[in-house]
Coordinates of C-alpha atoms in Angstrom, one line a residue:
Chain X
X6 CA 0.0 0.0 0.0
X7 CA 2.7 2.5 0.9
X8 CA 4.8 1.3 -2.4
X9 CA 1.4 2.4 -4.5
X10 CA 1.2 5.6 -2.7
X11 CA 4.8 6.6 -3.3
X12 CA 4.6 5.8 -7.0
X13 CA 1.9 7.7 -7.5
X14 CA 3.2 10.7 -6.1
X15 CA 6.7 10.5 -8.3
X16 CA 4.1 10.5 -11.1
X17 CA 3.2 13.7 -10.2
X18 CA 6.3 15.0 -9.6
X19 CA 7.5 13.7 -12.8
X20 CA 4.1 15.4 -14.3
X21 CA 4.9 18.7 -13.5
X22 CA 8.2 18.4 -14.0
X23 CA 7.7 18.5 -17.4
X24 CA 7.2 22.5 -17.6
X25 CA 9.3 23.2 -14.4
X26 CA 12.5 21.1 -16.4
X27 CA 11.7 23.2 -19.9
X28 CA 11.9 26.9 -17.6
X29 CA 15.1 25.5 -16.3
X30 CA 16.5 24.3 -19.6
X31 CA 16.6 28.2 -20.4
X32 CA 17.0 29.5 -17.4
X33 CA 20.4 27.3 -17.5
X34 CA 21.2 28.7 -20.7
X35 CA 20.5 32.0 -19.2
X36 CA 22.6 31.4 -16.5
X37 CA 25.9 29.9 -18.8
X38 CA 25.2 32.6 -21.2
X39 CA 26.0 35.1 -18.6
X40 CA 28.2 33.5 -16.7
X41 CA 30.7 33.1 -19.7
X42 CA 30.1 36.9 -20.4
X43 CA 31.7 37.6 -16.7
X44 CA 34.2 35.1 -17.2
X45 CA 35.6 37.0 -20.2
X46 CA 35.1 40.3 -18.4
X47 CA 36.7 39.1 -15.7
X48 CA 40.2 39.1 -18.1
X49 CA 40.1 41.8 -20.0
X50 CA 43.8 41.8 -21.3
X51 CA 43.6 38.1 -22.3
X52 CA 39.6 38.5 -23.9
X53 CA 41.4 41.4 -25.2
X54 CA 44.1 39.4 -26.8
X55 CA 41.5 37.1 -28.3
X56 CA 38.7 39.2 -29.7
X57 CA 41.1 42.5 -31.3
X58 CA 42.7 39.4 -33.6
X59 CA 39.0 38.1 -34.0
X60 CA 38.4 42.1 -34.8
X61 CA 40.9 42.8 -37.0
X62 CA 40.8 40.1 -39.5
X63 CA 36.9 40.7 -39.8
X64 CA 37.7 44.3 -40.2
X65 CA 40.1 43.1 -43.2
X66 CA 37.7 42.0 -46.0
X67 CA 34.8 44.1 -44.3
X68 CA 36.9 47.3 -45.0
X69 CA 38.5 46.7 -48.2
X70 CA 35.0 45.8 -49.5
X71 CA 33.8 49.3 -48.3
X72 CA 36.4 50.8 -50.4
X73 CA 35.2 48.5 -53.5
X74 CA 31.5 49.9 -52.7
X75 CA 33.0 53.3 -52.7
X76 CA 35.0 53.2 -55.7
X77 CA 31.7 51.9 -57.3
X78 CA 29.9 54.9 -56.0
X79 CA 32.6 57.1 -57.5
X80 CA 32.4 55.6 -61.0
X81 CA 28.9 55.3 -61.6
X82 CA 28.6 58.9 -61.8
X83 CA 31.7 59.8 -63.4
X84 CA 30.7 62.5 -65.8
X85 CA 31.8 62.4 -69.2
X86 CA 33.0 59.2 -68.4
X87 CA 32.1 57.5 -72.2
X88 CA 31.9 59.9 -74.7
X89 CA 30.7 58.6 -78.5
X90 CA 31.4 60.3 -82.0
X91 CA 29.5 60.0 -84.7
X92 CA 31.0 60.5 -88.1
X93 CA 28.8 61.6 -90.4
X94 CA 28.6 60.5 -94.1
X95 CA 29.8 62.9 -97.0
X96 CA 27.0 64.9 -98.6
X97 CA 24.5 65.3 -96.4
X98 CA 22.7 68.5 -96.1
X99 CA 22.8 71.0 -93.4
X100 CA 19.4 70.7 -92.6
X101 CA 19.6 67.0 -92.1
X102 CA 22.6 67.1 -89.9
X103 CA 20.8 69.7 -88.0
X104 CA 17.7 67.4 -87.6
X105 CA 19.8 64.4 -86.3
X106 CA 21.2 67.0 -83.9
X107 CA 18.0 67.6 -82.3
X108 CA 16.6 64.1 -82.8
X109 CA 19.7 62.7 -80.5
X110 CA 19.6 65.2 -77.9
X111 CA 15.7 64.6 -77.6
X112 CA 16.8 60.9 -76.4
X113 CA 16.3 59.7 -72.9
X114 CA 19.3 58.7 -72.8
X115 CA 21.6 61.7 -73.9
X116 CA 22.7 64.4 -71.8
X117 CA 23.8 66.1 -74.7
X118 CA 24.9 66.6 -78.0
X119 CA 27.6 69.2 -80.1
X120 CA 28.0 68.8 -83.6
X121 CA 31.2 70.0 -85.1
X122 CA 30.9 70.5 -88.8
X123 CA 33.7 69.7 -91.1
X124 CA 34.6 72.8 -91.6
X125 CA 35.1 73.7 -88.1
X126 CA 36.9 70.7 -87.9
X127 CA 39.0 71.5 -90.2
X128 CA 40.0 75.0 -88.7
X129 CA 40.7 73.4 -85.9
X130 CA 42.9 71.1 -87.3
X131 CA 44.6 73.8 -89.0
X132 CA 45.3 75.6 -85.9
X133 CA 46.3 73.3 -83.7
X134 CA 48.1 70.4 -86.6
X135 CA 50.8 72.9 -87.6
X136 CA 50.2 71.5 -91.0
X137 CA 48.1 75.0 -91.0
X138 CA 49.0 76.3 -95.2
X139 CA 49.5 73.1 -96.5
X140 CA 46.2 72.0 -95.8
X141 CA 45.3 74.7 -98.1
X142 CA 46.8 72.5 -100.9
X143 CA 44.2 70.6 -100.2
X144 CA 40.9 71.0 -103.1
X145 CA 38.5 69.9 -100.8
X146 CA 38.0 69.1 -97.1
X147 CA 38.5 65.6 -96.1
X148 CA 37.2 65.5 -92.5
X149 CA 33.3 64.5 -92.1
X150 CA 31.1 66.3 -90.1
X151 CA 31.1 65.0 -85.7
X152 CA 28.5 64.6 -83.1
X153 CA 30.0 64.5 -80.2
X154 CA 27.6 63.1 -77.9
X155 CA 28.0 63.0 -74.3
X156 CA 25.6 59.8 -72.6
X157 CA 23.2 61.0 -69.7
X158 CA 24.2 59.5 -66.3
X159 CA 22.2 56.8 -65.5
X160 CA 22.9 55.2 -69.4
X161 CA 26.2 55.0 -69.0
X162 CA 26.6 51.7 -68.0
X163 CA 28.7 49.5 -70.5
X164 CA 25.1 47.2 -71.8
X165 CA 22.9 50.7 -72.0
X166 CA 26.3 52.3 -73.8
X167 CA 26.7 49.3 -75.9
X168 CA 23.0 49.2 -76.9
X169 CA 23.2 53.0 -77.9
X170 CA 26.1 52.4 -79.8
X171 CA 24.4 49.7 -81.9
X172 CA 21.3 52.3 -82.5
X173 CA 23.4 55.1 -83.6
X174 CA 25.1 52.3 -86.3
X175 CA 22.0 51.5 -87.6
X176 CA 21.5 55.0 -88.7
X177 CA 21.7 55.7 -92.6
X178 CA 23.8 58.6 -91.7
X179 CA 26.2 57.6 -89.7
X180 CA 29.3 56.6 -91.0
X181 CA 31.5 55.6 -87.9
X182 CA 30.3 55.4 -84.5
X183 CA 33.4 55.3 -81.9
X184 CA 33.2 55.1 -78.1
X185 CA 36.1 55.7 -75.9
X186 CA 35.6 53.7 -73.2
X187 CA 37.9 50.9 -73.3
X188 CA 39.5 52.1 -70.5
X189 CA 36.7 52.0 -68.4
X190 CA 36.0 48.6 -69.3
X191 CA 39.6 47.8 -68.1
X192 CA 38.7 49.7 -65.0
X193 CA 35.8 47.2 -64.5
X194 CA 37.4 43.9 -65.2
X195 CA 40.2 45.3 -62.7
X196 CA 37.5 46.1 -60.5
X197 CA 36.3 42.7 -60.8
X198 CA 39.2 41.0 -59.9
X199 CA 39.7 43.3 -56.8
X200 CA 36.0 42.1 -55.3
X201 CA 37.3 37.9 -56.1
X202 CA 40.8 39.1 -54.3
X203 CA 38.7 40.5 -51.4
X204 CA 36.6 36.9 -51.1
X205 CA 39.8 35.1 -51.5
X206 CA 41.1 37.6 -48.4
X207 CA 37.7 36.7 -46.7
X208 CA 37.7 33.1 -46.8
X209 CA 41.3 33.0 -45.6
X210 CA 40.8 35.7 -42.6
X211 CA 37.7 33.7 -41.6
X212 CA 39.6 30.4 -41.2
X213 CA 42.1 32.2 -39.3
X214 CA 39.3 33.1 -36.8
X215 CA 38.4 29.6 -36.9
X216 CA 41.8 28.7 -35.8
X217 CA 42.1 31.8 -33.5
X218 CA 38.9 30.8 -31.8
X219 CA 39.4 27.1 -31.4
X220 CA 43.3 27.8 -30.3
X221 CA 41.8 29.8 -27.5
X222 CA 38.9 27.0 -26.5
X223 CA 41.6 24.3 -26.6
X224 CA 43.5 26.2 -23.9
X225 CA 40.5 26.4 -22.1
X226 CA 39.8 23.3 -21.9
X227 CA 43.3 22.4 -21.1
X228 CA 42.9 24.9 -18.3
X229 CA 39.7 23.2 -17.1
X230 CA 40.6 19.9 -17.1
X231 CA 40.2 18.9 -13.3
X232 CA 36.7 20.9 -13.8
X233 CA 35.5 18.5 -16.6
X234 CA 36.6 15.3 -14.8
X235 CA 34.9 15.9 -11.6
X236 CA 32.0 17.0 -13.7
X237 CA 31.7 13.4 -15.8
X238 CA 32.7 11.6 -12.8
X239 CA 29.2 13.2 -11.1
X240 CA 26.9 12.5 -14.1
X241 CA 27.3 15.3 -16.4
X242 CA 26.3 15.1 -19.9
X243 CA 28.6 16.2 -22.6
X244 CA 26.2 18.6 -23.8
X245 CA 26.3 20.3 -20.5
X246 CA 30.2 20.3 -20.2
X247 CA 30.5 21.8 -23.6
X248 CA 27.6 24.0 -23.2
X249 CA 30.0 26.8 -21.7
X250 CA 32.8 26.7 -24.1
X251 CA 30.3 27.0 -27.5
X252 CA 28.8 30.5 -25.2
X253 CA 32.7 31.6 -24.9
X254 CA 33.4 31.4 -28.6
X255 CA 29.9 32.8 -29.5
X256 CA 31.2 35.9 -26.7
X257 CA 34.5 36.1 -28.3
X258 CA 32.6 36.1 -32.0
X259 CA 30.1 38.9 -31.5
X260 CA 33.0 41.1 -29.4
X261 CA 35.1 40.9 -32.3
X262 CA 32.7 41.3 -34.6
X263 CA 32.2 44.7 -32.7
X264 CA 35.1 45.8 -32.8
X265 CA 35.9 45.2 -36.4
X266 CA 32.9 47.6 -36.5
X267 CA 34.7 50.0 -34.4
X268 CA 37.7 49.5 -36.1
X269 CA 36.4 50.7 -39.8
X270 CA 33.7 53.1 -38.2
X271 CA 37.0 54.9 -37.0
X272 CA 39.1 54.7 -39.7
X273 CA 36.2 56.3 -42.0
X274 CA 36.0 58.6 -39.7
X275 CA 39.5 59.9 -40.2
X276 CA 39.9 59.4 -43.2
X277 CA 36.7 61.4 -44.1
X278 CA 38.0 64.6 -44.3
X279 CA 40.8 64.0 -46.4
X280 CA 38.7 62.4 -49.1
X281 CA 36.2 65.5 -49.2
X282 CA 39.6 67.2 -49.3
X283 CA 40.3 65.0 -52.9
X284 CA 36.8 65.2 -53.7
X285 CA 36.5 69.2 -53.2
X286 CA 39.5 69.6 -55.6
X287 CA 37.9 67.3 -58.2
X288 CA 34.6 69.4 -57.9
X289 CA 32.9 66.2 -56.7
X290 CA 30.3 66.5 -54.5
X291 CA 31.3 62.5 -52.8
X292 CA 31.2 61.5 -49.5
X293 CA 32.6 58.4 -48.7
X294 CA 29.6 56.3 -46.8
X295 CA 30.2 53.6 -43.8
X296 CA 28.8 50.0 -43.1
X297 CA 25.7 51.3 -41.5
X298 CA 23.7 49.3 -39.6
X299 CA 23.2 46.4 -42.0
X300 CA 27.2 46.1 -42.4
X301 CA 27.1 46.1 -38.4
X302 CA 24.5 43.3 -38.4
X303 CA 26.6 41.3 -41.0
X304 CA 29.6 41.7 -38.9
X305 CA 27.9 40.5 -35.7
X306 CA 26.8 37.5 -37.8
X307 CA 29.9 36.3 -39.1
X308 CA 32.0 37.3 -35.9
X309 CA 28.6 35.3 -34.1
X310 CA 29.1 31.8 -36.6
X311 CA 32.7 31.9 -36.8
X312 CA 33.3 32.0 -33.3
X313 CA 30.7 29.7 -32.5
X314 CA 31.8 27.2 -35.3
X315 CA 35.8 27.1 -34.1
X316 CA 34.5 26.8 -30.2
X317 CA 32.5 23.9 -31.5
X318 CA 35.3 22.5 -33.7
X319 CA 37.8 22.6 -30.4
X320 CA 35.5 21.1 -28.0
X321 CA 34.3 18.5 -30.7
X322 CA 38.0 17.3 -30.9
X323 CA 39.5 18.3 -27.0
X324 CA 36.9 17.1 -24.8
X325 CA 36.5 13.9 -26.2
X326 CA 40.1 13.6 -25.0
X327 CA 39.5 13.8 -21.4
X328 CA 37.9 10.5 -19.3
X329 CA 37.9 9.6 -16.1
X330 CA 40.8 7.0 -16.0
Chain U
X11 CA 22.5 -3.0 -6.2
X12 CA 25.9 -4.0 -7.3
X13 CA 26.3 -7.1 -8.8
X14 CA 29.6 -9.0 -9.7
X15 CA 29.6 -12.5 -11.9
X16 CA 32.6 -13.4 -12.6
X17 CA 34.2 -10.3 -13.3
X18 CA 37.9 -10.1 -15.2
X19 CA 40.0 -6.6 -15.8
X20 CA 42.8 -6.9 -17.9
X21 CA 44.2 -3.7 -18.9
X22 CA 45.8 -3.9 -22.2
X23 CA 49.3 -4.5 -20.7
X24 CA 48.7 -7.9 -19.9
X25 CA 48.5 -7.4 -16.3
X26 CA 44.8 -8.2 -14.8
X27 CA 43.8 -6.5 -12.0
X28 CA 40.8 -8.7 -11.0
X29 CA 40.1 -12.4 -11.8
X30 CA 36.8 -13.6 -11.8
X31 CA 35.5 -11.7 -9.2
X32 CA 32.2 -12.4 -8.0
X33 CA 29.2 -10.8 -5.1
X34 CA 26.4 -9.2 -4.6
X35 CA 25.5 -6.0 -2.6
X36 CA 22.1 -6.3 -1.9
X37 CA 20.2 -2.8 -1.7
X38 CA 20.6 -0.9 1.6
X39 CA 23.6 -3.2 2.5
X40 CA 26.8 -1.2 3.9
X41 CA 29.9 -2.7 2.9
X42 CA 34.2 -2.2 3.1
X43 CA 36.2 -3.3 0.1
X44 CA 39.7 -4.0 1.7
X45 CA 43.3 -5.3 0.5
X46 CA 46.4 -4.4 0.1
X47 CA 47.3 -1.5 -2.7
X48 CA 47.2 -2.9 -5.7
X49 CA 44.6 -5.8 -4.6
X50 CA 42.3 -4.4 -7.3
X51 CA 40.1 -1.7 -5.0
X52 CA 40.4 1.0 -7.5
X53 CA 39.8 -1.1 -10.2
X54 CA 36.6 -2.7 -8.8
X55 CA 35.3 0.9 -7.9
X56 CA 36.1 1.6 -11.4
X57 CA 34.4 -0.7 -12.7
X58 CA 31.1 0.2 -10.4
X59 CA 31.2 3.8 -11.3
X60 CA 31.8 3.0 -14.9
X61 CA 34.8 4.3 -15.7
X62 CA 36.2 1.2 -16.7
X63 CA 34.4 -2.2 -18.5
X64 CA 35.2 -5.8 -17.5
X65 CA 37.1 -7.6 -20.0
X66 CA 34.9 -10.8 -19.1
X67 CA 31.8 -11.5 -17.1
X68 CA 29.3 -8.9 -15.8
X69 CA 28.9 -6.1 -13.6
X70 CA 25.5 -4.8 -13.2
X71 CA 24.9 -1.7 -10.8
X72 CA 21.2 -0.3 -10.0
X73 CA 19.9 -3.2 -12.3
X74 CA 22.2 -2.1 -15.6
X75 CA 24.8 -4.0 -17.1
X76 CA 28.0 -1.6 -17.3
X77 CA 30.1 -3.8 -20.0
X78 CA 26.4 -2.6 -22.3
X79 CA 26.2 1.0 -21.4
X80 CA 25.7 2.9 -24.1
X81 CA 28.8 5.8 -23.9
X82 CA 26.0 8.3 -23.7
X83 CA 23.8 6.8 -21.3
X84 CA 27.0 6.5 -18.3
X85 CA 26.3 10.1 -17.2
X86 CA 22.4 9.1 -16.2
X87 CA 24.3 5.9 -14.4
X88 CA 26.7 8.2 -12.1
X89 CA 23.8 10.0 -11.4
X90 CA 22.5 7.1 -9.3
X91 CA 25.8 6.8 -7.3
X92 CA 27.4 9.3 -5.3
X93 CA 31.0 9.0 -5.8
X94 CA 33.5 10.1 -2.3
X95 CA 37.6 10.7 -3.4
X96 CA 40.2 10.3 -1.0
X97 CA 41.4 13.4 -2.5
X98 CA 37.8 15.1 -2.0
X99 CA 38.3 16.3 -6.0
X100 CA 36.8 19.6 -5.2
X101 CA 36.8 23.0 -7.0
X102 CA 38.5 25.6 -5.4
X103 CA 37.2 28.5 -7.5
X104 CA 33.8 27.9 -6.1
X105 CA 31.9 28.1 -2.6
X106 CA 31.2 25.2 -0.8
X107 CA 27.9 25.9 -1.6
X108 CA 28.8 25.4 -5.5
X109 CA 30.7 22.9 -4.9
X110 CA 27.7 21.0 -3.3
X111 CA 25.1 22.2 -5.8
X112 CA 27.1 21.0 -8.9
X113 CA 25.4 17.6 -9.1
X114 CA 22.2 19.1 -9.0
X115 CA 23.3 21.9 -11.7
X116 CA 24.0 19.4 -13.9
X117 CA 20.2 17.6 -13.6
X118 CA 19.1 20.7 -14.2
X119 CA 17.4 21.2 -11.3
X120 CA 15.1 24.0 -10.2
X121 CA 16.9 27.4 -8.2
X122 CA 14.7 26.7 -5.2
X123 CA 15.3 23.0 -5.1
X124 CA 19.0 23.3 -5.3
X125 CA 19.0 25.6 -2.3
X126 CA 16.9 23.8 0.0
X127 CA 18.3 20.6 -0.9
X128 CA 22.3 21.5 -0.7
X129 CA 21.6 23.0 2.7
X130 CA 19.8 19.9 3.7
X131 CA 23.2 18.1 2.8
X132 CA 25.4 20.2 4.1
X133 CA 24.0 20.6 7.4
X134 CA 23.9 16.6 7.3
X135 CA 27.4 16.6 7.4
X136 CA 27.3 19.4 10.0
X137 CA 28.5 22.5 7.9
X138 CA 25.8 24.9 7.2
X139 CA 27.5 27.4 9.0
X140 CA 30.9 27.2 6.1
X141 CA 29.0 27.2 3.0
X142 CA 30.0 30.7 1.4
X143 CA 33.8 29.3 2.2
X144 CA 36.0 28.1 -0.3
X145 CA 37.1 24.7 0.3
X146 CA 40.8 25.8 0.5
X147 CA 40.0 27.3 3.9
X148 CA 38.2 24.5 5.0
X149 CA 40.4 21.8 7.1
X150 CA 41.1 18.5 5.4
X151 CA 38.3 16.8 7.5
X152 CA 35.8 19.1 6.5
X153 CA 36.7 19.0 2.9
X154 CA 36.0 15.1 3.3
X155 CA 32.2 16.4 4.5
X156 CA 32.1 19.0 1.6
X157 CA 33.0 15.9 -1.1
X158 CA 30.0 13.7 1.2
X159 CA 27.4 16.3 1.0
X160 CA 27.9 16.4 -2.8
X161 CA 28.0 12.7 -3.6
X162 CA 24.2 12.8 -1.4
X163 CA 22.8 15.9 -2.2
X164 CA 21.2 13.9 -5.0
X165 CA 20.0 11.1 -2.7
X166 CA 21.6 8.5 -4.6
X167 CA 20.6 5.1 -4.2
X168 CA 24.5 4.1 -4.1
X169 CA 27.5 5.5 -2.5
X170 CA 31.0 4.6 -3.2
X171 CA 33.9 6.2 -1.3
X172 CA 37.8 5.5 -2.3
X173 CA 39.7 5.7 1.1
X174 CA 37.3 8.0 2.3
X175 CA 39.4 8.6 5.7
X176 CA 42.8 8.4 3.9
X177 CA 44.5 11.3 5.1
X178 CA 42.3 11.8 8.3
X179 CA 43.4 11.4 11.5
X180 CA 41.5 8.4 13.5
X181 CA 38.9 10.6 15.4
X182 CA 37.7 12.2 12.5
X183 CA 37.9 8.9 10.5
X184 CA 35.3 7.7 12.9
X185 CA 33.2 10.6 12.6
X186 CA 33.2 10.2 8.6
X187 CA 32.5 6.5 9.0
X188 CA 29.5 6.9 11.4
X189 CA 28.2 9.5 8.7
X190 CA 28.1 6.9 6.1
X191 CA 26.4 4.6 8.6
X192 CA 23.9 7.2 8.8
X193 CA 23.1 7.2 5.5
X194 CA 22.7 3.6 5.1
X195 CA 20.1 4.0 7.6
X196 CA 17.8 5.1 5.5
X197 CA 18.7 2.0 2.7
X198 CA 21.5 4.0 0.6
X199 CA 23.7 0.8 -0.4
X200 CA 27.5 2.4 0.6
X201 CA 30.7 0.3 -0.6
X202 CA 33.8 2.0 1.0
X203 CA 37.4 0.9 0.1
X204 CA 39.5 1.3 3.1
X205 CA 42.9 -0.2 4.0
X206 CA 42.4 0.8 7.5
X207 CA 41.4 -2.8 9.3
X208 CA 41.1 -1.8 12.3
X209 CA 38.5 0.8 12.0
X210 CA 36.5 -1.2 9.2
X211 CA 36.6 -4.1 11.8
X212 CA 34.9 -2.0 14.5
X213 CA 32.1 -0.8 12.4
X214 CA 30.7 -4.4 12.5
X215 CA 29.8 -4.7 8.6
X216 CA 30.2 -6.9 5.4
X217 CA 34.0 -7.1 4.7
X218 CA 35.6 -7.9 0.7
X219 CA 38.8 -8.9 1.0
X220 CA 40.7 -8.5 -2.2
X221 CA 44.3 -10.0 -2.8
X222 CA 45.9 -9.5 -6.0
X223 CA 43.0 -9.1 -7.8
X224 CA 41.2 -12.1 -5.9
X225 CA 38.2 -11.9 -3.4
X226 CA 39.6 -13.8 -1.4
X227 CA 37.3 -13.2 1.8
X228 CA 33.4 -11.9 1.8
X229 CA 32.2 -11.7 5.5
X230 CA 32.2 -10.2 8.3

């Protein structure tokens, strides 16, 4: 009779057990989560240590991608950055010419349009050549008529430039349509090379947090040995022994992911005046713009997964190591 | 509650540390493991606490056979036993309170609970007053007490204690001893290794006599 009782009591207890044990699973999570955050406190020079290498090779490929998304900035609205001329066939009337004029510079996408006739041209030529009188030899005037045709802004994109081009051949009048722009083409590809150098950079720098991270774990554990033992020896589960070292790389992660922030937010910042400085003398009215909160977030992330991911990678191979013997 | 058929350790070395040994503890039951060092004590504790396997034969504690444990299922074993060092294996960066409420960290166990039950423990063992101390302050006796209050806190239905009185002096040997006998008053089945005859003799309980890795006695 009393054995009956006493089961049916554990049943209960096991009953309500069941939300008590669930509020304790996080309140234990709570607990490690700030107990690790005070552990690392509690060392400052050697956290330090830890997170400002953590910090610096996030700030690495973070920064050098800011300068990328700068550059970018600067180029798209480089004025007068492709310029086409269009050589005009022989023989065609003023008034035509004249009409094309206006027809191009109607276009969307044309900021605007100078037409240099031949003969202009051909003063030019004579003033500037030094071939001046014996171009007078000549019986008539060789050079066609030009529009020089400046693209607007937001066409000036290689594809939109390319597609222009191809209109502008298609014209009965045109004889030659030229576009100097190789160079920014090579200034493209070079850019394009830069931004696979920088995830090159990035995947290295984020395996050397990985090693950073689960360097600093290892010793840890080494350092906690006894701890761990005793720990096993009275029934703990290696989720619960690990439990504390995954929080101190996921501390160590999100601290250096903040101060990679820090480190770029201040380097901006001094380097801010000398680029309106450059800017200024170029007439440019640039700024150069920081990570925002979005490039903070990112950083917090990766510095968050990295560390994690090397804590878990040093307690997946150290703690296995150490047994009760 | 612990039972022996037959059980063989042979560490890889060649050398075996126990032949064939066989018993049974039945539950409640208070026994010494004696012998001389080396007789196998620490390997038959290790093999109850499940930090080792037998190489042949069976040991079966609380009704589960240790050479089939599942490597994840040994923590929920040492649960059920409260282990004692001669050593006391406590942490010296924590209170005595910590130190005591470890076990019951690691079930998880409610804030409340942990507090009433730890004190309950620790003023078994007669040190309520000491626990916001750090064990290093504490003297080697009442170390011993800290490591007993832990290995019951969780009211294990086993107790094994290595030399529990190893580096005590015989009066507070006693003490410690009529502690466990306490315990096993209320049917905790205790297995204490202890070289000291003289005391075990005295406490008037089941006696294993181990000799080079034999039982070669099991009786009073």
């Amino acid at each position: 009779m009393a054995e009956v009782h006493s089961k049916k009591k554990n049943n209960q207890i096991t009953h309500t057990s069941i939300k008590g044990k669930t509020i304790s699973y996080f309140i234990r999570h709570i607990q490690v989560f700030l107990f690790t955050l005070g552990t690392i406190c509690r060392s400052p020079f050697a956290s330090l240590m830890t997170t400002a290498v953590i910090g610096i090779a996030l700030a690495l490929p973070a920064g050098l991608h800011l300068i990328l998304k700068n550059f970018e900035a600067v180029t798209a609205n480089w004025d007068g950055a492709a310029q086409i001329s269009l050589f005009l066939k022989k023989d065609i009337s003023e008034e035509k010419v004249q009409k094309l004029t206006t027809d191009i510079a109607a276009m969307d996408e044309i900021e605007n349009v100078s037409y240099i006739s031949a003969d202009m041209a051909m003063e030019e030529f004579k003033k500037h050549s030094g071939f001046g009188s014996s171009l007078d030899a000549l019986d008539n005037n060789p050079l066609p008529d030009v529009l020089v045709i400046k693209p607007a802004i937001h066409s000036s994109s290689p594809e939109k430039i390319q597609r222009l081009m191809a209109k502008f051949r298609k014209n009965g009048m045109v004889d030659i349509a030229q576009l100097d722009m190789e160079w920014i083409k090579r200034l493209y590809s070079i850019m394009d090379v830069v931004r696979d150098g920088i995830w090159i950079a990035a995947a290295l720098l984020a395996v050397a947090v990985l090693l950073v991270v689960g360097n600093t774990i290892r010793l840890d554990i080494q350092n906690k040995k006894e701890e761990i033992l005793i720990n096993k020896l009275i029934g703990a589960t290696d989720v619960f022994i690990r439990r504390p070292f995954l929080y101190t790389g996921f501390w160590y992660g999100i601290i250096g992911g903040a101060i990679a922030f820090t480190l770029i937010t201040v380097s901006i910042f001094i380097l801010s005046d000398s680029i309106n400085n450059l800017s200024g003398l170029y007439g440019s009215s640039f700024t150069i713009s920081g990570l925002g909160i979005s490039g903070l977030f990112i950083l917090l992330i990766t510095g968050l997964g990295l560390g994690l991911s090397g804590s878990w990678i040093a307690v997946g191979r150290h703690l296995k190591q150490i047994e009760p013997s | 509650m612990i039972q022996f058929d037959n059980a063989t350790k042979r560490y890889n070395e060649g050398y075996e540390a126990l032949s064939q040994v066989s018993f049974h503890i039945n539950p409640g039951e208070m026994v010494f493991l004696t012998g001389h060092s080396g007789a196998g004590k620490s390997t038959l504790l290790k093999l109850v606490a499940c930090i080792e396997k037998p190489t042949r034969g069976q040991v079966i504690v609380n009704g589960v056979n240790i050479g089939r444990l599942w490597k994840r299922s040994i923590p929920y074993l040492r649960r059920k036993i409260g282990i004692i060092f001669q050593n006391h294996q406590l942490l010296n960066d924590r209170t005595v309170f910590d130190n005591v409420a470890l076990p019951m960290i690691i079930q998880g166990v409610s804030h409340k609970e942990v507090g009433r039950r730890v004190r309950a423990a620790l003023d078994k063992v007669g040190l309520l007053s000491k626990e916001k101390l750090y064990p290093i302050t504490l003297s080697g006796g009442e170390q011993q007490r800290v490591g007993i209050a832990r290995a019951i806190v969780n009211k294990p239905p086993i107790i094994l204690a290595d030399e529990p009185t190893g580096n005590l002096d015989p009066d507070l040997s006693k003490e410690i001893m009529e502690l466990f006998q306490i315990f096993n008053q209320v049917g905790v089945s205790i297995l204490i290794a202890s070289h000291d005859i003289d005391l075990i003799t005295k406490m008037n309980h089941r006696i294993l006599t181990l000799e080079a890795g034999k039982l070669i006695r099991d009786g009073k």
